[in-house]
Amino acid sequence: MPELFTVVPPDEALKRLFSHIRPGVGTQNVKVNLALGRITAEDTFAPADLPAFSRSTMDGYAVKAADTYGASEAIPAYLKVVGEIPMGKPAGLTLRRGQVAKVHTGGMLAEGADAVVMVENTQVVDETTIEVVRPVAPGENVLHVGDDVKKGHLLLSARHLLRPQDIGGLMGLGITEIAVSSRPRVAILSTGDELVPPDGEVTPGKVRDINTYSLSALTLQAGAIPLSFGLVGDSYDELREAAVRGMEQADMLVISAGSSVSTRDLTAQVISSLGKPGVLVHGVSIRPGKPTILASVEGKPAIGLPGNPVSALVIFDLFVVPTIYRLAGCTTPPLRPSVEARLTHNLASVTGREDYVPVKLETNPEGLLAVPIFGESNLISTMMRADGMARVPLDKGGLSAGETVTVRLF
Amino acid sequence: MPELFTVVPPDEALKRLFSHIRPGVGTQNVKVNLALGRITAEDTFAPADLPAFSRSTMDGYAVKAADTYGASEAIPAYLKVVGEIPMGKPAGLTLRRGQVAKVHTGGMLAEGADAVVMVENTQVVDETTIEVVRPVAPGENVLHVGDDVKKGHLLLSARHLLRPQDIGGLMGLGITEIAVSSRPRVAILSTGDELVPPDGEVTPGKVRDINTYSLSALTLQAGAIPLSFGLVGDSYDELREAAVRGMEQADMLVISAGSSVSTRDLTAQVISSLGKPGVLVHGVSIRPGKPTILASVEGKPAIGLPGNPVSALVIFDLFVVPTIYRLAGCTTPPLRPSVEARLTHNLASVTGREDYVPVKLETNPEGLLAVPIFGESNLISTMMRADGMARVPLDKGGLSAGETVTVRLF
């Protein structure tokens, strides 16, 4: 009667899933200022040069560089100020030999000028004359047309996750709309005869559903849309009916199964019945979360999570989140923030299994400490008290107090 | 004419600002399932025990522990199966000596039982008899009433940033609404006579506004609401009028000033005119971003950013983001994801200045490499190509190729 899994290491498990799923969830055009965190659907090329005119990168004087050659504190170059270049307007000036124009950072270069002398390297002699005490080379302190972005060049490639600087840069080039992957829809099924909704009555034997809400929150964090299908009882027919609807309406199915062997078997049976190739992985070498199911149904991912709220969160984070990004076309999902800290206690594990242990982080004079929260590590309250999960790598039989551990911040 | 700043180290600058601002932006009640990333406004106590009944943590048999004492493979205990406990219902059974009831993970303990024997440690003899081959202690494999959360105990403290597990845990206790800090409103003013909106026409001397959009995106990322006040020209009256409106309508004012000395002076003058104590810091020992202004106006923060898009992003991230969390009452903002990588080139700096240099990350067999993007490091396109910003610490005069550097992922 003991469960016999062929447990698969986490990396191998995800690779197996990815080799069977079909990325692509459709695309849509969105306003760039609303596109933070979205994944680009196509390459974007610069429609114009940035800057569109040669600009000064300093406060100072637009000059002909040759007029400054040999200038020094001892023998300054005396040059004639023929005007001041207004911000946001054409320079409206042409320099002849020996002439300069006052210019501000970002101002346009005067016609005939090829460099800018920083104001710090000048002295005002009178209203129309300055001394230049250091020479400049042609191009010095000048941003030429297209120096930032050249017209026609690749600005952002497809499959790129849009960050604040990308939003700014697109707007800076006048691109106000962009094609992005649609947000993947994730059907989340919480199963178990014992579950009631959070606002339901908890009669003896019943517990409130946790996973629908914690997993929906993780789904939103990953830029996807959680579709809740309510609570599903522990019967094959009921679960299968909900799973079929989930597969129809969403791009991915996640079943948070009950924790008993029988309900886990039920999940595997239902997933197997949905289509080919079906279950790819049943059992991963991770604690908590060993009885995880990874499946593909005609190219759509279906994932069975353990019912325990902590296992469900850990496994969702390790397998569902990367799959969401994969569906949206992004092959380099953002990293979960993590820190290195010094363990305060030994952590037991076994070689060939990756362990995640809830820890509190404390700062002491020597640096960050990771204090394992012992006792029932698989309780939701433990995870609420924790700052993150310390990772005992696959190839370690445990970690000793004093060793450095990576803590994934949750 | 050179600028004379009394530059302040970043930590000291932020401390000075925080000592003058008044946190608190009001509170509101929100549905817990929509509260991800919000900051709790008050302590939350558990309204009930979790679990509300004693539950099995294993598949197996509810027993009286005493009935299993001395059991072994050689001399098993023979016990009578008097029923099976249904999931989600009262156990409906009372065990007498020598009796057991089949139970699933999460099922209720039968009356009279005080432990659960794992199914792995049993053998079925016939329909009503099992052998138990290992003893259990009282309480073994059982989660007692309140073991996860005790009624009346602190569940979440005030000023806590709500994470997926918190959302789940609150729902698990039937808490479907919670008081959180209102989202801070950040007035963002982009100033400069040279600026036009992204959909505007770029006539000679004009450039499109970048900062309004990159900074609004960072504001959203930090859980706050960006209020845009459009483009503001480089005149004292125009800037002051917009700043006064910003201060009235928002909880914080951010002015992305022009890059020239004169427009920066304008920003300082306008901020000083808004109220007491005014400018607290003018100049921080950071590159890029030295001419930063940190101010407090009657307890509200006002921050002047350099106009260069890269400087503005770096300084916003280092000063405005923590201030947003501070306003919302959260003293431990989430960390920006960062990684350690090996530098491929020397980075010059000076002791007493913190430098941020855009880098690409590359993976090689020895680990992660940080490849500095040289050339014009203060161009938006450089930041779009970068994976993050390598940090040269304050106390270092530079970093050598081969040294480990912290890269803040942007």
GROMACS .gro file of N, CA and C in nm, chain A residues 111-234:
model
  372
  111GLU      N    1   2.477   7.537  -3.517
  111GLU     CA    2   2.533   7.504  -3.648
  111GLU      C    3   2.680   7.547  -3.649
  112GLY      N    4   2.766   7.458  -3.698
  112GLY     CA    5   2.909   7.494  -3.703
  112GLY      C    6   2.986   7.451  -3.580
  113ALA      N    7   2.914   7.421  -3.469
  113ALA     CA    8   2.983   7.374  -3.348
  113ALA      C    9   3.002   7.224  -3.357
  114ASP      N   10   3.112   7.174  -3.297
  114ASP     CA   11   3.134   7.029  -3.298
  114ASP      C   12   3.172   6.976  -3.159
  115ALA      N   13   3.164   7.061  -3.057
  115ALA     CA   14   3.197   7.017  -2.921
  115ALA      C   15   3.139   7.117  -2.821
  116VAL      N   16   3.141   7.079  -2.693
  116VAL     CA   17   3.094   7.170  -2.588
  116VAL      C   18   3.204   7.178  -2.482
  117VAL      N   19   3.236   7.301  -2.442
  117VAL     CA   20   3.328   7.322  -2.331
  117VAL      C   21   3.245   7.335  -2.204
  118MET      N   22   3.279   7.255  -2.101
  118MET     CA   23   3.207   7.265  -1.974
  118MET      C   24   3.226   7.402  -1.914
  119VAL      N   25   3.120   7.450  -1.851
  119VAL     CA   26   3.125   7.584  -1.791
  119VAL      C   27   3.238   7.594  -1.688
  120GLU      N   28   3.269   7.481  -1.623
  120GLU     CA   29   3.376   7.479  -1.521
  120GLU      C   30   3.512   7.513  -1.582
  121ASN      N   31   3.526   7.492  -1.713
  121ASN     CA   32   3.655   7.518  -1.777
  121ASN      C   33   3.656   7.651  -1.852
  122THR      N   34   3.570   7.741  -1.807
  122THR     CA   35   3.565   7.873  -1.872
  122THR      C   36   3.568   7.983  -1.766
  123GLN      N   37   3.598   8.103  -1.808
  123GLN     CA   38   3.589   8.223  -1.725
  123GLN      C   39   3.523   8.331  -1.809
  124VAL      N   40   3.428   8.401  -1.748
  124VAL     CA   41   3.366   8.512  -1.820
  124VAL      C   42   3.459   8.633  -1.812
  125VAL      N   43   3.490   8.689  -1.927
  125VAL     CA   44   3.574   8.810  -1.930
  125VAL      C   45   3.486   8.934  -1.932
  126ASP      N   46   3.396   8.936  -2.031
  126ASP     CA   47   3.294   9.042  -2.032
  126ASP      C   48   3.170   8.987  -2.100
  127GLU      N   49   3.074   9.072  -2.130
  127GLU     CA   50   2.945   9.022  -2.180
  127GLU      C   51   2.956   8.938  -2.305
  128THR      N   52   3.058   8.959  -2.384
  128THR     CA   53   3.068   8.886  -2.511
  128THR      C   54   3.196   8.806  -2.524
  129THR      N   55   3.272   8.793  -2.417
  129THR     CA   56   3.400   8.720  -2.426
  129THR      C   57   3.416   8.621  -2.311
  130ILE      N   58   3.464   8.502  -2.344
  130ILE     CA   59   3.503   8.407  -2.239
  130ILE      C   60   3.646   8.360  -2.263
  131GLU      N   61   3.707   8.314  -2.154
  131GLU     CA   62   3.833   8.242  -2.161
  131GLU      C   63   3.803   8.093  -2.152
  132VAL      N   64   3.865   8.014  -2.239
  132VAL     CA   65   3.857   7.868  -2.228
  132VAL      C   66   3.993   7.821  -2.181
  133VAL      N   67   3.995   7.745  -2.068
  133VAL     CA   68   4.124   7.710  -2.008
  133VAL      C   69   4.164   7.565  -2.031
  134ARG      N   70   4.076   7.487  -2.099
  134ARG     CA   71   4.115   7.350  -2.137
  134ARG      C   72   4.060   7.317  -2.273
  135PRO      N   73   4.138   7.251  -2.356
  135PRO     CA   74   4.091   7.219  -2.491
  135PRO      C   75   3.986   7.107  -2.489
  136VAL      N   76   3.902   7.101  -2.591
  136VAL     CA   77   3.810   6.988  -2.611
  136VAL      C   78   3.836   6.925  -2.746
  137ALA      N   79   3.807   6.795  -2.756
  137ALA     CA   80   3.820   6.725  -2.884
  137ALA      C   81   3.686   6.734  -2.957
  138PRO      N   82   3.686   6.719  -3.088
  138PRO     CA   83   3.557   6.718  -3.160
  138PRO      C   84   3.467   6.609  -3.104
  139GLY      N   85   3.342   6.641  -3.081
  139GLY     CA   86   3.245   6.543  -3.029
  139GLY      C   87   3.239   6.539  -2.877
  140GLU      N   88   3.332   6.606  -2.810
  140GLU     CA   89   3.335   6.600  -2.664
  140GLU      C   90   3.210   6.670  -2.607
  141ASN      N   91   3.148   6.604  -2.508
  141ASN     CA   92   3.028   6.655  -2.439
  141ASN      C   93   2.909   6.677  -2.533
  142VAL      N   94   2.908   6.599  -2.638
  142VAL     CA   95   2.798   6.608  -2.735
  142VAL      C   96   2.738   6.469  -2.757
  143LEU      N   97   2.606   6.464  -2.759
  143LEU     CA   98   2.536   6.342  -2.796
  143LEU      C   99   2.486   6.364  -2.939
  144HIS      N  100   2.539   6.282  -3.031
  144HIS     CA  101   2.502   6.303  -3.172
  144HIS      C  102   2.368   6.237  -3.205
  145VAL      N  103   2.315   6.276  -3.318
  145VAL     CA  104   2.190   6.217  -3.368
  145VAL      C  105   2.204   6.065  -3.368
  146GLY      N  106   2.111   5.996  -3.302
  146GLY     CA  107   2.110   5.849  -3.303
  146GLY      C  108   2.209   5.784  -3.209
  147ASP      N  109   2.282   5.863  -3.128
  147ASP     CA  110   2.378   5.804  -3.035
  147ASP      C  111   2.309   5.714  -2.933
  148ASP      N  112   2.188   5.750  -2.893
  148ASP     CA  113   2.115   5.667  -2.796
  148ASP      C  114   2.051   5.550  -2.870
  149VAL      N  115   1.972   5.581  -2.969
  149VAL     CA  116   1.904   5.477  -3.048
  149VAL      C  117   1.909   5.518  -3.194
  150LYS      N  118   1.948   5.424  -3.279
  150LYS     CA  119   1.954   5.453  -3.423
  150LYS      C  120   1.825   5.409  -3.491
  151LYS      N  121   1.772   5.494  -3.576
  151LYS     CA  122   1.651   5.463  -3.652
  151LYS      C  123   1.665   5.327  -3.722
  152GLY      N  124   1.565   5.243  -3.708
  152GLY     CA  125   1.565   5.113  -3.776
  152GLY      C  126   1.633   5.002  -3.697
  153HIS      N  127   1.707   5.037  -3.594
  153HIS     CA  128   1.774   4.933  -3.514
  153HIS      C  129   1.675   4.866  -3.419
  154LEU      N  130   1.710   4.744  -3.380
  154LEU     CA  131   1.627   4.669  -3.285
  154LEU      C  132   1.627   4.742  -3.150
  155LEU      N  133   1.508   4.773  -3.103
  155LEU     CA  134   1.497   4.844  -2.975
  155LEU      C  135   1.468   4.742  -2.864
  156LEU      N  136   1.371   4.657  -2.887
  156LEU     CA  137   1.336   4.551  -2.790
  156LEU      C  138   1.302   4.427  -2.870
  157SER      N  139   1.356   4.313  -2.827
  157SER     CA  140   1.323   4.191  -2.899
  157SER      C  141   1.192   4.132  -2.847
  158ALA      N  142   1.137   4.042  -2.925
  158ALA     CA  143   1.017   3.970  -2.883
  158ALA      C  144   1.050   3.888  -2.758
  159ARG      N  145   0.947   3.850  -2.682
  159ARG     CA  146   0.962   3.766  -2.562
  159ARG      C  147   1.032   3.837  -2.447
  160HIS      N  148   1.031   3.968  -2.451
  160HIS     CA  149   1.099   4.048  -2.348
  160HIS      C  150   0.997   4.096  -2.246
  161LEU      N  151   1.030   4.083  -2.120
  161LEU     CA  152   0.942   4.131  -2.014
  161LEU      C  153   0.963   4.282  -1.996
  162LEU      N  154   0.855   4.358  -2.007
  162LEU     CA  155   0.868   4.504  -2.007
  162LEU      C  156   0.888   4.560  -1.866
  163ARG      N  157   0.997   4.634  -1.851
  163ARG     CA  158   1.035   4.692  -1.722
  163ARG      C  159   1.016   4.845  -1.727
  164PRO      N  160   1.029   4.913  -1.614
  164PRO     CA  161   1.007   5.058  -1.615
  164PRO      C  162   1.091   5.131  -1.721
  165GLN      N  163   1.218   5.094  -1.737
  165GLN     CA  164   1.302   5.163  -1.834
  165GLN      C  165   1.256   5.135  -1.977
  166ASP      N  166   1.198   5.017  -2.001
  166ASP     CA  167   1.148   4.986  -2.136
  166ASP      C  168   1.026   5.072  -2.168
  167ILE      N  169   0.939   5.087  -2.067
  167ILE     CA  170   0.821   5.172  -2.085
  167ILE      C  171   0.866   5.314  -2.120
  168GLY      N  172   0.963   5.365  -2.043
  168GLY     CA  173   1.014   5.500  -2.068
  168GLY      C  174   1.078   5.512  -2.205
  169GLY      N  175   1.160   5.414  -2.240
  169GLY     CA  176   1.232   5.419  -2.367
  169GLY      C  177   1.138   5.412  -2.487
  170LEU      N  178   1.035   5.328  -2.479
  170LEU     CA  179   0.938   5.320  -2.588
  170LEU      C  180   0.868   5.455  -2.605
  171MET      N  181   0.824   5.514  -2.493
  171MET     CA  182   0.756   5.643  -2.500
  171MET      C  183   0.849   5.750  -2.555
  172GLY      N  184   0.977   5.740  -2.519
  172GLY     CA  185   1.075   5.837  -2.566
  172GLY      C  186   1.093   5.833  -2.717
  173LEU      N  187   1.054   5.721  -2.777
  173LEU     CA  188   1.061   5.709  -2.922
  173LEU      C  189   0.924   5.725  -2.988
  174GLY      N  190   0.828   5.766  -2.906
  174GLY     CA  191   0.695   5.792  -2.962
  174GLY      C  192   0.612   5.667  -2.984
  175ILE      N  193   0.656   5.554  -2.929
  175ILE     CA  194   0.580   5.430  -2.942
  175ILE      C  195   0.485   5.421  -2.822
  176THR      N  196   0.358   5.440  -2.849
  176THR     CA  197   0.261   5.448  -2.738
  176THR      C  198   0.174   5.324  -2.730
  177GLU      N  199   0.189   5.231  -2.824
  177GLU     CA  200   0.113   5.107  -2.822
  177GLU      C  201   0.207   4.994  -2.861
  178ILE      N  202   0.185   4.876  -2.805
  178ILE     CA  203   0.277   4.765  -2.834
  178ILE      C  204   0.202   4.632  -2.828
  179ALA      N  205   0.247   4.538  -2.911
  179ALA     CA  206   0.186   4.404  -2.912
  179ALA      C  207   0.252   4.320  -2.804
  180VAL      N  208   0.170   4.264  -2.717
  180VAL     CA  209   0.222   4.178  -2.609
  180VAL      C  210   0.143   4.047  -2.607
  181SER      N  211   0.201   3.947  -2.541
  181SER     CA  212   0.128   3.823  -2.519
  181SER      C  213   0.007   3.852  -2.430
  182SER      N  214  -0.104   3.786  -2.460
  182SER     CA  215  -0.217   3.794  -2.369
  182SER      C  216  -0.175   3.734  -2.236
  183ARG      N  217  -0.243   3.775  -2.130
  183ARG     CA  218  -0.212   3.717  -1.999
  183ARG      C  219  -0.262   3.572  -1.997
  184PRO      N  220  -0.176   3.475  -1.964
  184PRO     CA  221  -0.225   3.338  -1.955
  184PRO      C  222  -0.336   3.326  -1.850
  185ARG      N  223  -0.437   3.246  -1.883
  185ARG     CA  224  -0.545   3.219  -1.786
  185ARG      C  225  -0.517   3.085  -1.719
  186VAL      N  226  -0.519   3.086  -1.587
  186VAL     CA  227  -0.489   2.965  -1.511
  186VAL      C  228  -0.614   2.921  -1.435
  187ALA      N  229  -0.666   2.805  -1.471
  187ALA     CA  230  -0.783   2.750  -1.400
  187ALA      C  231  -0.733   2.685  -1.271
  188ILE      N  232  -0.786   2.730  -1.159
  188ILE     CA  233  -0.743   2.676  -1.029
  188ILE      C  234  -0.859   2.599  -0.966
  189LEU      N  235  -0.838   2.470  -0.945
  189LEU     CA  236  -0.941   2.385  -0.884
  189LEU      C  237  -0.892   2.342  -0.746
  190SER      N  238  -0.969   2.373  -0.644
  190SER     CA  239  -0.937   2.326  -0.510
  190SER      C  240  -1.030   2.209  -0.482
  191THR      N  241  -0.974   2.092  -0.455
  191THR     CA  242  -1.060   1.976  -0.437
  191THR      C  243  -1.053   1.923  -0.295
  192GLY      N  244  -1.160   1.863  -0.251
  192GLY     CA  245  -1.166   1.802  -0.119
  192GLY      C  246  -1.306   1.814  -0.060
  193ASP      N  247  -1.363   1.701  -0.019
  193ASP     CA  248  -1.497   1.702   0.041
  193ASP      C  249  -1.499   1.784   0.170
  194GLU      N  250  -1.381   1.805   0.229
  194GLU     CA  251  -1.376   1.875   0.358
  194GLU      C  252  -1.375   2.027   0.343
  195LEU      N  253  -1.363   2.078   0.220
  195LEU     CA  254  -1.346   2.222   0.203
  195LEU      C  255  -1.476   2.300   0.202
  196VAL      N  256  -1.475   2.416   0.266
  196VAL     CA  257  -1.584   2.513   0.253
  196VAL      C  258  -1.521   2.647   0.214
  197PRO      N  259  -1.600   2.738   0.152
  197PRO     CA  260  -1.543   2.868   0.117
  197PRO      C  261  -1.512   2.948   0.245
  198PRO      N  262  -1.427   3.050   0.234
  198PRO     CA  263  -1.388   3.128   0.351
  198PRO      C  264  -1.506   3.186   0.429
  199ASP      N  265  -1.613   3.222   0.359
  199ASP     CA  266  -1.727   3.279   0.431
  199ASP      C  267  -1.830   3.171   0.467
  200GLY      N  268  -1.792   3.044   0.446
  200GLY     CA  269  -1.884   2.935   0.479
  200GLY      C  270  -1.878   2.898   0.626
  201GLU      N  271  -1.971   2.811   0.666
  201GLU     CA  272  -1.974   2.769   0.805
  201GLU      C  273  -1.883   2.648   0.822
  202VAL      N  274  -1.802   2.651   0.927
  202VAL     CA  275  -1.709   2.541   0.951
  202VAL      C  276  -1.773   2.443   1.049
  203THR      N  277  -1.849   2.348   0.994
  203THR     CA  278  -1.908   2.243   1.079
  203THR      C  279  -1.799   2.138   1.105
  204PRO      N  280  -1.818   2.050   1.204
  204PRO     CA  281  -1.712   1.953   1.236
  204PRO      C  282  -1.668   1.873   1.114
  205GLY      N  283  -1.538   1.863   1.096
  205GLY     CA  284  -1.483   1.792   0.981
  205GLY      C  285  -1.451   1.882   0.863
  206LYS      N  286  -1.504   2.003   0.864
  206LYS     CA  287  -1.483   2.095   0.751
  206LYS      C  288  -1.367   2.191   0.780
  207VAL      N  289  -1.300   2.233   0.674
  207VAL     CA  290  -1.200   2.339   0.687
  207VAL      C  291  -1.219   2.438   0.572
  208ARG      N  292  -1.176   2.559   0.596
  208ARG     CA  293  -1.191   2.661   0.492
  208ARG      C  294  -1.083   2.645   0.386
  209ASP      N  295  -1.121   2.674   0.264
  209ASP     CA  296  -1.030   2.668   0.150
  209ASP      C  297  -0.922   2.776   0.163
  210ILE      N  298  -0.799   2.738   0.155
  210ILE     CA  299  -0.686   2.831   0.158
  210ILE      C  300  -0.624   2.843   0.019
  211ASN      N  301  -0.608   2.728  -0.048
  211ASN     CA  302  -0.526   2.723  -0.169
  211ASN      C  303  -0.580   2.806  -0.285
  212THR      N  304  -0.712   2.811  -0.301
  212THR     CA  305  -0.766   2.892  -0.411
  212THR      C  306  -0.712   3.034  -0.402
  213TYR      N  307  -0.700   3.086  -0.280
  213TYR     CA  308  -0.666   3.227  -0.263
  213TYR      C  309  -0.515   3.251  -0.264
  214SER      N  310  -0.439   3.162  -0.199
  214SER     CA  311  -0.293   3.181  -0.202
  214SER      C  312  -0.241   3.158  -0.344
  215LEU      N  313  -0.297   3.060  -0.414
  215LEU     CA  314  -0.249   3.030  -0.550
  215LEU      C  315  -0.296   3.135  -0.650
  216SER      N  316  -0.416   3.190  -0.629
  216SER     CA  317  -0.461   3.299  -0.717
  216SER      C  318  -0.370   3.420  -0.701
  217ALA      N  319  -0.327   3.445  -0.577
  217ALA     CA  320  -0.238   3.559  -0.552
  217ALA      C  321  -0.103   3.537  -0.624
  218LEU      N  322  -0.050   3.417  -0.617
  218LEU     CA  323   0.075   3.387  -0.688
  218LEU      C  324   0.056   3.399  -0.839
  219THR      N  325  -0.061   3.360  -0.886
  219THR     CA  326  -0.091   3.371  -1.030
  219THR      C  327  -0.089   3.517  -1.074
  220LEU      N  328  -0.153   3.603  -0.996
  220LEU     CA  329  -0.153   3.746  -1.027
  220LEU      C  330  -0.011   3.802  -1.024
  221GLN      N  331   0.065   3.762  -0.925
  221GLN     CA  332   0.204   3.807  -0.913
  221GLN      C  333   0.285   3.771  -1.038
  222ALA      N  334   0.249   3.660  -1.101
  222ALA     CA  335   0.323   3.615  -1.219
  222ALA      C  336   0.265   3.673  -1.348
  223GLY      N  337   0.171   3.767  -1.334
  223GLY     CA  338   0.118   3.834  -1.452
  223GLY      C  339   0.010   3.757  -1.525
  224ALA      N  340  -0.048   3.655  -1.461
  224ALA     CA  341  -0.152   3.575  -1.525
  224ALA      C  342  -0.287   3.601  -1.459
  225ILE      N  343  -0.390   3.544  -1.518
  225ILE     CA  344  -0.526   3.564  -1.468
  225ILE      C  345  -0.576   3.435  -1.404
  226PRO      N  346  -0.602   3.438  -1.273
  226PRO     CA  347  -0.656   3.317  -1.209
  226PRO      C  348  -0.805   3.304  -1.237
  227LEU      N  349  -0.847   3.186  -1.281
  227LEU     CA  350  -0.990   3.158  -1.296
  227LEU      C  351  -1.025   3.057  -1.188
  228SER      N  352  -1.114   3.096  -1.099
  228SER     CA  353  -1.151   3.004  -0.992
  228SER      C  354  -1.272   2.922  -1.036
  229PHE      N  355  -1.268   2.795  -1.006
  229PHE     CA  356  -1.379   2.707  -1.041
  229PHE      C  357  -1.449   2.657  -0.916
  230GLY      N  358  -1.430   2.730  -0.807
  230GLY     CA  359  -1.498   2.692  -0.684
  230GLY      C  360  -1.441   2.563  -0.629
  231LEU      N  361  -1.512   2.508  -0.533
  231LEU     CA  362  -1.465   2.388  -0.465
  231LEU      C  363  -1.520   2.265  -0.535
  232VAL      N  364  -1.435   2.166  -0.542
  232VAL     CA  365  -1.472   2.044  -0.613
  232VAL      C  366  -1.463   1.926  -0.517
  233GLY      N  367  -1.565   1.843  -0.515
  233GLY     CA  368  -1.568   1.729  -0.424
  233GLY      C  369  -1.476   1.617  -0.472
  234ASP      N  370  -1.456   1.520  -0.383
  234ASP     CA  371  -1.363   1.410  -0.412
  234ASP      C  372  -1.429   1.298  -0.491
   0.00000   0.00000   0.00000
